[in-house]
Tab-separated table of C-alpha atoms in Angstrom:
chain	number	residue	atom	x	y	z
A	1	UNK	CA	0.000	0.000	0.000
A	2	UNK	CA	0.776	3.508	-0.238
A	3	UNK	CA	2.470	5.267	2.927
A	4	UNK	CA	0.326	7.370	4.631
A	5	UNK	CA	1.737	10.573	6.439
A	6	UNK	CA	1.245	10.857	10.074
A	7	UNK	CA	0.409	14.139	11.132
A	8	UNK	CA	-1.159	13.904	14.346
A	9	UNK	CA	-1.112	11.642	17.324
A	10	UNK	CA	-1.563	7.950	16.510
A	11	UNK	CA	-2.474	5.689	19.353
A	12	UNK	CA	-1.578	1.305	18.632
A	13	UNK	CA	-3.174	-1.118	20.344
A	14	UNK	CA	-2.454	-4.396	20.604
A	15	UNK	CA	-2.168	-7.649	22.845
A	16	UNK	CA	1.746	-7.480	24.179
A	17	UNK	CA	4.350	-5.330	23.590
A	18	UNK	CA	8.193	-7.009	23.094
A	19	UNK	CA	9.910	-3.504	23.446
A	20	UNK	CA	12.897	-4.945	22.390
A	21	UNK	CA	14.982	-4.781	25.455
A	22	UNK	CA	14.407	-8.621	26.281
A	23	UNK	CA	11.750	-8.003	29.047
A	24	UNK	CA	8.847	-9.233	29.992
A	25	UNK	CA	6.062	-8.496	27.244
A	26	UNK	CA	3.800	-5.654	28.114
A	27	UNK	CA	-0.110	-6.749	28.271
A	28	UNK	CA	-2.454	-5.010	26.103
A	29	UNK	CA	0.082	-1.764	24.874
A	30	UNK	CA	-0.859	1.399	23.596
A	31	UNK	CA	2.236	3.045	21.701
A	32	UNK	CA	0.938	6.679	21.079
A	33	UNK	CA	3.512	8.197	17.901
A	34	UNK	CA	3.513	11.674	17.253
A	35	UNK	CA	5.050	12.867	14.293
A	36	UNK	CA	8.659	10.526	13.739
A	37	UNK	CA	8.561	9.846	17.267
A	38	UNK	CA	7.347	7.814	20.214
A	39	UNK	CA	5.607	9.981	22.912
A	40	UNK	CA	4.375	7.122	25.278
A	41	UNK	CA	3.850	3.533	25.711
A	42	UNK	CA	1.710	2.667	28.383
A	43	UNK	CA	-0.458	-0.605	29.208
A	44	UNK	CA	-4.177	0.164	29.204
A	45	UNK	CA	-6.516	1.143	26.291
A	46	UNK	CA	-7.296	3.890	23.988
A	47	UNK	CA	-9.415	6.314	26.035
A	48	UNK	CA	-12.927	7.570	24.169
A	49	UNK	CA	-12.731	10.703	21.908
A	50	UNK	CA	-9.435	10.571	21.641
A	51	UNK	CA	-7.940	13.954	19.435
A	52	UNK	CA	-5.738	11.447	17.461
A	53	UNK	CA	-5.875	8.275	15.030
A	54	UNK	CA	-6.227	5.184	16.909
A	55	UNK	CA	-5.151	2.114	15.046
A	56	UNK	CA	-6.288	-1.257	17.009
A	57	UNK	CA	-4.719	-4.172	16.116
A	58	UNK	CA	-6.656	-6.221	18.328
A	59	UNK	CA	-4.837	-9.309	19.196
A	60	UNK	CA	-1.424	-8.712	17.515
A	61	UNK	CA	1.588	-8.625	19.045
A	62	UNK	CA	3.724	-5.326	18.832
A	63	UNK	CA	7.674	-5.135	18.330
A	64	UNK	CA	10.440	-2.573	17.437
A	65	UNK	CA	11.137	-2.961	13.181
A	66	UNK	CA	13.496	-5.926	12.778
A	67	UNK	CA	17.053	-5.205	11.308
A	68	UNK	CA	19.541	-6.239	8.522
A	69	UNK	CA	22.903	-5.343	9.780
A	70	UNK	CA	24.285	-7.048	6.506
A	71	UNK	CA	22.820	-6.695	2.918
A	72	UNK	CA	23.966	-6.186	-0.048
A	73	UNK	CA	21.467	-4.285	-1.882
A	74	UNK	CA	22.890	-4.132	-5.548
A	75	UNK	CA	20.426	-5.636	-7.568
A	76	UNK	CA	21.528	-8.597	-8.117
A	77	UNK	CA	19.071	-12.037	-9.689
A	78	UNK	CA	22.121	-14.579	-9.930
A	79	UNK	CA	25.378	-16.003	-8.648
A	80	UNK	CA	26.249	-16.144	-11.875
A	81	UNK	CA	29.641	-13.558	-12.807
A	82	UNK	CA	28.269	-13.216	-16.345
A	83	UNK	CA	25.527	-10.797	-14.459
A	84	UNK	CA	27.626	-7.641	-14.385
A	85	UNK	CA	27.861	-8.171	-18.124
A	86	UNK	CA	24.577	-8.895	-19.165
A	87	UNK	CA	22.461	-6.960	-17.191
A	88	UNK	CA	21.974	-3.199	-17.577
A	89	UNK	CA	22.936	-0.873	-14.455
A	90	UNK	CA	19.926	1.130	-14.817
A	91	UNK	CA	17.722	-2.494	-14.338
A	92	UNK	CA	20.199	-3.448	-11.673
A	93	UNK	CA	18.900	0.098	-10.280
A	94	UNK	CA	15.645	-0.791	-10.762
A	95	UNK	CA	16.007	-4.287	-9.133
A	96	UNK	CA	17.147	-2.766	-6.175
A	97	UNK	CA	14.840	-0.446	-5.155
A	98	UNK	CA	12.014	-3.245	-5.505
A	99	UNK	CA	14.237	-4.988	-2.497
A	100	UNK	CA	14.341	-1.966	-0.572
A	101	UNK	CA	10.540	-2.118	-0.360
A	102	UNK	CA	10.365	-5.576	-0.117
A	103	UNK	CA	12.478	-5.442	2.998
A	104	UNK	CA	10.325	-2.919	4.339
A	105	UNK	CA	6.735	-4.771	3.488
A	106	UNK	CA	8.961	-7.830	5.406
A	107	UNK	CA	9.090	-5.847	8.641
A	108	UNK	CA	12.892	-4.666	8.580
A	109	UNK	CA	12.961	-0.533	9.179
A	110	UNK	CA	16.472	-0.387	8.940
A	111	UNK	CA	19.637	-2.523	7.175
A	112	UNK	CA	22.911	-1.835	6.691
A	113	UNK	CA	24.785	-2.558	3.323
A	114	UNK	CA	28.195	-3.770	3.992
A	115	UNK	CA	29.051	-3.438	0.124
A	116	UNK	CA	27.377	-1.804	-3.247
A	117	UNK	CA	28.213	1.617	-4.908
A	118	UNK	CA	23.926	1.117	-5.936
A	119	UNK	CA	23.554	1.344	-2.058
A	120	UNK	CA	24.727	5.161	-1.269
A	121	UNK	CA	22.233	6.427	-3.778
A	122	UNK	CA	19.019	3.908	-2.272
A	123	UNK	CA	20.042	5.349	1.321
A	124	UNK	CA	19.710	8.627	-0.399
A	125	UNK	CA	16.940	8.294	-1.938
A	126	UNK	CA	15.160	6.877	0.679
A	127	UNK	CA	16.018	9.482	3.076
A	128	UNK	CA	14.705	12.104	0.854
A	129	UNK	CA	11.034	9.615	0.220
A	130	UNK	CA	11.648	9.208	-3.695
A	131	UNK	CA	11.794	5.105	-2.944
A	132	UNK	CA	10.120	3.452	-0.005
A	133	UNK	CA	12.723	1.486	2.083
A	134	UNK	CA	14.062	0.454	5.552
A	135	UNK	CA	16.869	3.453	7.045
A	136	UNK	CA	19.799	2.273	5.588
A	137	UNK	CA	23.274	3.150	6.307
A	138	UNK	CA	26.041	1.861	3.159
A	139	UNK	CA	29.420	1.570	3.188
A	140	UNK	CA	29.528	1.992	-0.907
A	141	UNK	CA	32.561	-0.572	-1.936
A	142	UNK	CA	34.621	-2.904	-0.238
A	143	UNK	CA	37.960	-1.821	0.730
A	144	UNK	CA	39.590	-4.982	0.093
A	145	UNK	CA	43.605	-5.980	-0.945
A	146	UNK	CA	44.946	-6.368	-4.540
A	147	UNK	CA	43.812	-10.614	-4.559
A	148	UNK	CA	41.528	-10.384	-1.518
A	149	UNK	CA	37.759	-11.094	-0.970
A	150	UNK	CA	36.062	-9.001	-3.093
A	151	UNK	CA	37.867	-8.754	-5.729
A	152	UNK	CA	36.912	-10.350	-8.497
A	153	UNK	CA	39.685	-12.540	-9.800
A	154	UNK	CA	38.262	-13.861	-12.921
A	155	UNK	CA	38.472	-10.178	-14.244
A	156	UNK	CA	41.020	-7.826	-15.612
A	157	UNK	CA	42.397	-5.539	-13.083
A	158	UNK	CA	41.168	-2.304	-14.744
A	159	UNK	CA	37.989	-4.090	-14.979
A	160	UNK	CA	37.504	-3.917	-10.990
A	161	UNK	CA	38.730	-1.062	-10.586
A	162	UNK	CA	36.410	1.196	-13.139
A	163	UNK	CA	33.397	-0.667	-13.521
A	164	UNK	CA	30.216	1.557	-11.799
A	165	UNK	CA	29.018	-2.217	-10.580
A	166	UNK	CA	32.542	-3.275	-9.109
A	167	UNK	CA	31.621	-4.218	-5.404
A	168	UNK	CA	35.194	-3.558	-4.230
A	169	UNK	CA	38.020	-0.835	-3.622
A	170	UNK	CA	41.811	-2.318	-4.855
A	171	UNK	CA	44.391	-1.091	-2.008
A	172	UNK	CA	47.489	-2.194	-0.807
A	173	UNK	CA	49.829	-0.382	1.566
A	174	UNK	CA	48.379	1.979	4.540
A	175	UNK	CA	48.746	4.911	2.249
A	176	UNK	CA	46.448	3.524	0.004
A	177	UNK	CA	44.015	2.380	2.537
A	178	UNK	CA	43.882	5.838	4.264
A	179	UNK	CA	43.317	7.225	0.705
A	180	UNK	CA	40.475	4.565	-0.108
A	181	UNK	CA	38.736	5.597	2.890
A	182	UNK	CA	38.876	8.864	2.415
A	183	UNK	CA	37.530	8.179	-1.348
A	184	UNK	CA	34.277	6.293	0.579
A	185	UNK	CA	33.679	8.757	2.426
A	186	UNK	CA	33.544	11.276	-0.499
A	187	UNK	CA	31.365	9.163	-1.731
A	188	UNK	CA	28.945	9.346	1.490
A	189	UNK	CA	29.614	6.365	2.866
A	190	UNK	CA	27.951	5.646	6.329
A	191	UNK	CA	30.581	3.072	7.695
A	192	UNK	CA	33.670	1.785	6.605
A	193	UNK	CA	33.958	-2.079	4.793
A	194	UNK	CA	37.077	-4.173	4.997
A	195	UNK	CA	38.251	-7.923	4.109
A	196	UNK	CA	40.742	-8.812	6.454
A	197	UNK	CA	39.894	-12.379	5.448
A	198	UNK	CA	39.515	-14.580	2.171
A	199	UNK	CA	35.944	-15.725	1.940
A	200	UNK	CA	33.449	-17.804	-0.325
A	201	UNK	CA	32.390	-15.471	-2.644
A	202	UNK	CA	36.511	-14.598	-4.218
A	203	UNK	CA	37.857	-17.237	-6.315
A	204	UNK	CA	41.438	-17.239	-5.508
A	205	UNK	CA	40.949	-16.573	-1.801
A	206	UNK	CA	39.924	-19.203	1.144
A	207	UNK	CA	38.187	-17.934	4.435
A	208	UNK	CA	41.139	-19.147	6.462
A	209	UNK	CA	43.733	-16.931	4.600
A	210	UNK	CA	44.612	-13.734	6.071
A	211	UNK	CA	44.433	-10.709	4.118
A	212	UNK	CA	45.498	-6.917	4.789
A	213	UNK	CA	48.274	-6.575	7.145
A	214	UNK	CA	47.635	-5.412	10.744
A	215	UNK	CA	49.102	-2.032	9.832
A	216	UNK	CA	47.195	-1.567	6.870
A	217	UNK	CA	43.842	-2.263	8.921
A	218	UNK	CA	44.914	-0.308	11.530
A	219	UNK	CA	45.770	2.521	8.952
A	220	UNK	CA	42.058	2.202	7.783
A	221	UNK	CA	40.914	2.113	10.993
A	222	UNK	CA	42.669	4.986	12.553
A	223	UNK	CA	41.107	7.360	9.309
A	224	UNK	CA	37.224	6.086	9.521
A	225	UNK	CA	37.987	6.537	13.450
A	226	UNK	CA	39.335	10.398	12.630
A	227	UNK	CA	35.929	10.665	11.040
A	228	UNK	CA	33.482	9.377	13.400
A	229	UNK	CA	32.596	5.934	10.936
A	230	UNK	CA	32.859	2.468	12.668
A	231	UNK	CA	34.583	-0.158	10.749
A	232	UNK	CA	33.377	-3.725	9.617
A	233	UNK	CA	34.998	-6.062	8.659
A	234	UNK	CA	34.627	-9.160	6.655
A	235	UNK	CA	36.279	-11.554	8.826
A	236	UNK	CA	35.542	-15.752	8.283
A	237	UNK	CA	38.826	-17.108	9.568
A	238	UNK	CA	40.634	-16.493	12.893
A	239	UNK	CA	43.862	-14.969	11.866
A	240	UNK	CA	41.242	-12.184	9.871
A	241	UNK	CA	39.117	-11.940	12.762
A	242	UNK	CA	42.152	-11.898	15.380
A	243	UNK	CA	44.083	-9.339	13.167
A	244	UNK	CA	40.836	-7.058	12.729
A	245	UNK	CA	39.980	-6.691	16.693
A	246	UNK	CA	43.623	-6.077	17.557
A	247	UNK	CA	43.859	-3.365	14.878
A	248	UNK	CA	40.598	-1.516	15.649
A	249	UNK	CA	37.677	-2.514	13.947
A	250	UNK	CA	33.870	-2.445	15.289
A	251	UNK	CA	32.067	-5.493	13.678
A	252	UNK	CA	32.800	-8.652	12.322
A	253	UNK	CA	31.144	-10.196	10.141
A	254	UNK	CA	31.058	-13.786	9.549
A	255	UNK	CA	33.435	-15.620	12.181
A	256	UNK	CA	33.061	-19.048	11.033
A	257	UNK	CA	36.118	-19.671	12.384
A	258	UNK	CA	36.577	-18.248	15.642
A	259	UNK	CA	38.155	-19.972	18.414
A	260	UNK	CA	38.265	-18.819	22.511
A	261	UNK	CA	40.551	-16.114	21.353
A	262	UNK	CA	38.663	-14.260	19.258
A	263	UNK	CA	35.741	-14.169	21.610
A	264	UNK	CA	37.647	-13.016	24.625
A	265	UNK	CA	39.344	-10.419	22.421
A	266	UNK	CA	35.332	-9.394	21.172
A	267	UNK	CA	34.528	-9.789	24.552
A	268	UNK	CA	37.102	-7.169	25.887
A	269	UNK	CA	36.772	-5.017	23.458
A	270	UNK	CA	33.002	-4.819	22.962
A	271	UNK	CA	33.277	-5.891	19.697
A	272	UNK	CA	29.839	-6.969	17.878
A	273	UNK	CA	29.304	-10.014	16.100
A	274	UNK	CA	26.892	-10.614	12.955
A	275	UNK	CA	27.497	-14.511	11.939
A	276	UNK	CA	25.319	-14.530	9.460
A	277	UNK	CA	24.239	-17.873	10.412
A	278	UNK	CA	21.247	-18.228	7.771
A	279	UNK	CA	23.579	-19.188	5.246
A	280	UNK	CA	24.351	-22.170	6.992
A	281	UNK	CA	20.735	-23.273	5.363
A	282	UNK	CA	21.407	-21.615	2.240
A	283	UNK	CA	24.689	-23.962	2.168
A	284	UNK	CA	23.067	-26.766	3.136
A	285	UNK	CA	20.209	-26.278	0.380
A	286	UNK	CA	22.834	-25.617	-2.035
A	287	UNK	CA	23.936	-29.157	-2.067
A	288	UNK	CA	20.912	-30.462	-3.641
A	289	UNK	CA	20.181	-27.156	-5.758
A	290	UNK	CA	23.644	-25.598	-6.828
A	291	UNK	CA	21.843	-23.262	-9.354
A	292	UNK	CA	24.210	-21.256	-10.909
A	293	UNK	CA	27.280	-21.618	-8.569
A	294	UNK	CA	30.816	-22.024	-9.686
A	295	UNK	CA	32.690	-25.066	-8.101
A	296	UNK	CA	34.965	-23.320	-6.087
A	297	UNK	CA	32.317	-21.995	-4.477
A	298	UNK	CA	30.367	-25.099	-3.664
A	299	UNK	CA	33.451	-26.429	-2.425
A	300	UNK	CA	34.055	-23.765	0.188
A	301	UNK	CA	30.501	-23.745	1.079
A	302	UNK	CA	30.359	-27.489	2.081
A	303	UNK	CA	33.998	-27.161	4.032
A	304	UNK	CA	31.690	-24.594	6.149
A	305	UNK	CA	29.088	-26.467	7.098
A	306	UNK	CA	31.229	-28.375	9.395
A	307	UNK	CA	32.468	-25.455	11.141
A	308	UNK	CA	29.218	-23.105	11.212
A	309	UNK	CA	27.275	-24.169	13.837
A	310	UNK	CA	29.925	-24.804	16.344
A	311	UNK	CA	31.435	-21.135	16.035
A	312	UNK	CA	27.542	-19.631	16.337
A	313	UNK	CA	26.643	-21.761	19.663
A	314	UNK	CA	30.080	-21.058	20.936
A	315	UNK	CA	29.592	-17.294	20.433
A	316	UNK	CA	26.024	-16.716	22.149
A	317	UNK	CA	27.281	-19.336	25.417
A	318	UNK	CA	29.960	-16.729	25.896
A	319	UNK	CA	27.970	-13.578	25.584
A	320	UNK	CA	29.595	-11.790	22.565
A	321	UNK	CA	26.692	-8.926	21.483
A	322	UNK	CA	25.021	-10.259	18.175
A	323	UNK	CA	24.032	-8.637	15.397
A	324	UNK	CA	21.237	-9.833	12.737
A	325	UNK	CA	22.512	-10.064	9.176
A	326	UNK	CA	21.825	-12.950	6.875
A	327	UNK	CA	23.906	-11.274	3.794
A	328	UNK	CA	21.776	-11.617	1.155
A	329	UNK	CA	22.028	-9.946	-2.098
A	330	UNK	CA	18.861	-11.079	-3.980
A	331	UNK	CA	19.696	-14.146	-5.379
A	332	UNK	CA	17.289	-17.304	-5.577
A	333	UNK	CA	17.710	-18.579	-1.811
A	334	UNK	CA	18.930	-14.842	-0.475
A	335	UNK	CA	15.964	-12.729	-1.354
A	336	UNK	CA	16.253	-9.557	0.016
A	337	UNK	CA	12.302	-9.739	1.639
A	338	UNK	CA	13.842	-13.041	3.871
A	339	UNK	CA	15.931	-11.039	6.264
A	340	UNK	CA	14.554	-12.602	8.610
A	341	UNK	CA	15.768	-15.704	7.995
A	342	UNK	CA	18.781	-14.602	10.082
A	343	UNK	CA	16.707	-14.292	13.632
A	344	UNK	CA	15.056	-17.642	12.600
A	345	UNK	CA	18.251	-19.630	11.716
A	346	UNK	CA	19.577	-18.093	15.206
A	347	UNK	CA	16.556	-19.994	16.929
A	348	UNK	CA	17.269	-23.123	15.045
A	349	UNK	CA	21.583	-23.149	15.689
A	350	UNK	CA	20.897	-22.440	19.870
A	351	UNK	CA	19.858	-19.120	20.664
A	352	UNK	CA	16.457	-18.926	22.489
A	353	UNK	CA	13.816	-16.551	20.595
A	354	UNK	CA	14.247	-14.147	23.030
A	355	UNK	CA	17.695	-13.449	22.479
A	356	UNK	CA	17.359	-13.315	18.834
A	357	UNK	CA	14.292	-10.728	18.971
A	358	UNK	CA	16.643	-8.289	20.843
A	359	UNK	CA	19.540	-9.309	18.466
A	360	UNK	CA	17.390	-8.366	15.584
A	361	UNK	CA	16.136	-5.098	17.330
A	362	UNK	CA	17.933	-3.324	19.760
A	363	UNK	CA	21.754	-4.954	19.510
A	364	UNK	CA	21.525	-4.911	15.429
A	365	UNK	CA	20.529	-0.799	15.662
A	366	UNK	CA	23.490	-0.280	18.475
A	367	UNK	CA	26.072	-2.434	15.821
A	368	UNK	CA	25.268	-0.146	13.308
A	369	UNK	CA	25.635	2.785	15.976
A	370	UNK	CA	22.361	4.213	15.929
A	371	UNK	CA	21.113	2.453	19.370
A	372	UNK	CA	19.824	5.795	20.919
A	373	UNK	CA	17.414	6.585	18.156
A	374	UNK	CA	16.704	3.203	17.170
A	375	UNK	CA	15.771	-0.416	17.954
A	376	UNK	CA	13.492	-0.368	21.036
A	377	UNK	CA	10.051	0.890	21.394
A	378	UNK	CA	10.357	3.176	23.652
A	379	UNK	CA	9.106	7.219	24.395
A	380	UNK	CA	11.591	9.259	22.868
A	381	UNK	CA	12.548	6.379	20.273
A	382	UNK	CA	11.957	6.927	16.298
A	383	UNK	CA	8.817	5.321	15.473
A	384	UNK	CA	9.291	1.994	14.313
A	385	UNK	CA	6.707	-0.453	14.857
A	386	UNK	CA	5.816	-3.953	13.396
A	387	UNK	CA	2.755	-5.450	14.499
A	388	UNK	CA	2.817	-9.753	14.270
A	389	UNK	CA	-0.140	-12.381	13.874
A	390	UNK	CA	1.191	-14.266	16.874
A	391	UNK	CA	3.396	-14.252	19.222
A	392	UNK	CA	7.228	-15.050	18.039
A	393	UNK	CA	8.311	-16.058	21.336
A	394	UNK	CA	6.437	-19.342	20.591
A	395	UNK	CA	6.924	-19.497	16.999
A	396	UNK	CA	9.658	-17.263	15.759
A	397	UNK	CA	8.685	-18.058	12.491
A	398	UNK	CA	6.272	-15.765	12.756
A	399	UNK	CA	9.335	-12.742	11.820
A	400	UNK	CA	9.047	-14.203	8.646
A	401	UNK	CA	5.439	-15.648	7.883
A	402	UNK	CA	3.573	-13.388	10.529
A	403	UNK	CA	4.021	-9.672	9.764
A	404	UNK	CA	1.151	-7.743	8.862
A	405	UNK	CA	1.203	-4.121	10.112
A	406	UNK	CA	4.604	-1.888	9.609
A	407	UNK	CA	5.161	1.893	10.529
A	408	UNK	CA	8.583	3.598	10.086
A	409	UNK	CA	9.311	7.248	11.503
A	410	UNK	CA	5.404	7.661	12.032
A	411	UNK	CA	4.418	6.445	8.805
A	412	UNK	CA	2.163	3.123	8.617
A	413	UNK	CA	3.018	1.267	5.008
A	414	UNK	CA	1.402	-1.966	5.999
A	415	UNK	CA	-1.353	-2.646	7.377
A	416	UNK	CA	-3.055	-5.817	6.639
């Protein structure tokens, strides 16, 4: 449906509140939105005569908007390579906006895009209301090594480094990565996105190697830092995920491989996770329905899922703060309206719905750094508000199958 602009108070009703924090649920909530904001939240009803809209979703349950802490938003249809030749930039434009709505119509008010020059303009463009879409905060392209993940192998040099679709940034030396940085956030980048690791996606690379030296990430570091940008990283194996938290960076994404040392290093240094744990199905799937994967990537996906689950459990049994992020990037299994997949697969791999709910709420809006404005339902809070057909604490499915009423800053664009 069409958004509708809030101008006035707005008073929700429904049959318990999960603000997000991990509390007890609050019976029969009334969150009262005024403008982009939150006002109150009270337990109670709507009183009579109200000066205000009143929208009663009778027996739904209420929640903060869910979160994608890592997307790629680009466009993309395929795994095939033969994409960037053969489709047009203006329809991979095109394609991407469609996600951004379909991630909102999913439930998920804000993502972050850890890697697509297509992303800066979406965030833009959703900021200013030309395309509807969750808040979204981009990093534009991949700071990655000459040879490292992202980087796409199979291609001349000049290639990567021209082409308006290229997903990464070539730099070697801490010159160079101070200079990339600096050209990202030209660009009006949000956050800063590093390889530090090989991964699945790069040819030539495997998610055990190490790539970037510590002084080049600490070079990279040190500049976003300068700037006020935090500083993911893709990270799968633990010399790239032990080499990132010693040199600085804020995230990690991935950490298939950790071991007790990286989590007490995360856990000293506050360091959130996203483990993008939904691809362990998407792996899993892909044995039986390899589409249009190369071999070398099948190959690295089924040496993961021996190692998956085991670095997930042992991350939530220690405490590490995690992030929801199933990086998808629109193709056929990673659909850009199944973010949450990630909370889901969370459930399924040892976390306990609660957990995940605040994971994919409050924890996922502090790893992207916007915690005090986001995340949580709660007075003072931007309005963001998903209302659900049951209650995900019992079925957390329901993220997925069981949305049906979604405002963002004040403005309701679902409400079934």
């Amino acid at each position: 449906m069409t958004a509708s602009t809030i101008t006035q108070r707005t008073f929700i009703a429904g049959q318990i509140l999960l603000d997000g924090n991990g509390g007890s649920p609050l019976p029969s909530p009334v969150v009262v939105a005024e403008g982009e904001r939150i006002v109150d939240v009270y337990s109670g009803s709507v009183p009579e005569g109200v000066d205000g809209q009143v929208i009663n979703l009778g027996n739904a349950v209420l929640m903060p908007g869910m979160w994608d802490a890592h997307c790629h938003i680009a466009g993309t249809r395929s795994y095939s390579a033969a994409d960037s030749f053969v489709i047009p930039h203006d329809l991979r434009v095109l394609r991407a906006a469609e996600d951004c709505n379909k991630m909102l119509q999913a439930g998920v008010t804000g993502a972050r895009d850890c890697g697509s020059t297509i992303a800066l303009s979406l965030a833009r463009g959703i900021r200013e209301g030309t395309i509807p879409g969750p808040h979204l905060w981009a990093s534009g392209r991949i700071i990655t090594q000459t040879g490292g993940h992202g980087d796409a192998h199979y291609l001349p040099i000049e290639m990567v480094q021209d082409s308006p679709d290229s997903m990464a940034r070539l730099a070697d030396g801490p010159d160079e990565c101070r200079k990339a940085v600096r050209e990202m956030l030209r660009l009006g980048a949000d956050f800063i996105k590093i390889a530090t690791s090989g991964g699945v996606g790069s040819e030539k690379t495997h998610p055990l190697d190490e790539r970037y030296t510590p002084v080049e990430i600490a070079a990279i570091t040190d500049e976003a830092h300068r700037f006020g940008k935090l500083v993911a990283s893709h990270a799968q194996g633990a010399p790239g995920v032990k080499n990132a938290l010693r040199n600085g960076v804020d995230t990690i994404e991935h950490g298939y491989y950790i071991d007790d040392e990286c989590i007490a290093l995360m856990l000293d240094r506050g360091t959130y996770f996203v483990p993008t744990i939904a691809l362990l199905n998407v792996f899993k799937a892909a044995v039986a329905r390899p589409l249009d994967m190369p071999p070398w990537r099948l190959r690295k996906q089924l040496e993961l899922i021996a190692v998956m689950e085991t670095s997930f459990r042992h991350a939530v049994e220690s405490g590490v703060r995690i992030a929801t992020g199933p990086d998808y990037f629109g193709a056929p299994m990673r659909a850009h309206g199944d973010s949450p997949d990630e909370p889901i697969a969370m459930v399924q791999y040892g976390m306990s719905p609660a957990a995940a709910i605040v994971a994919t709420t409050k924890t996922s809006a502090e790893c992207v750094g916007v915690g005090k404005e986001y995340g949580t339902v709660e007075k003072g809070k931007v309005a963001d508000v998903i209302g659900l057909c049951g209650n995900p604490l019992e079925d957390i499915t329901l993220l997925k199958h069981g949305v049906r009423f979604v405002m963002k800053t004040g403005r309701v664009y679902r409400n079934d």
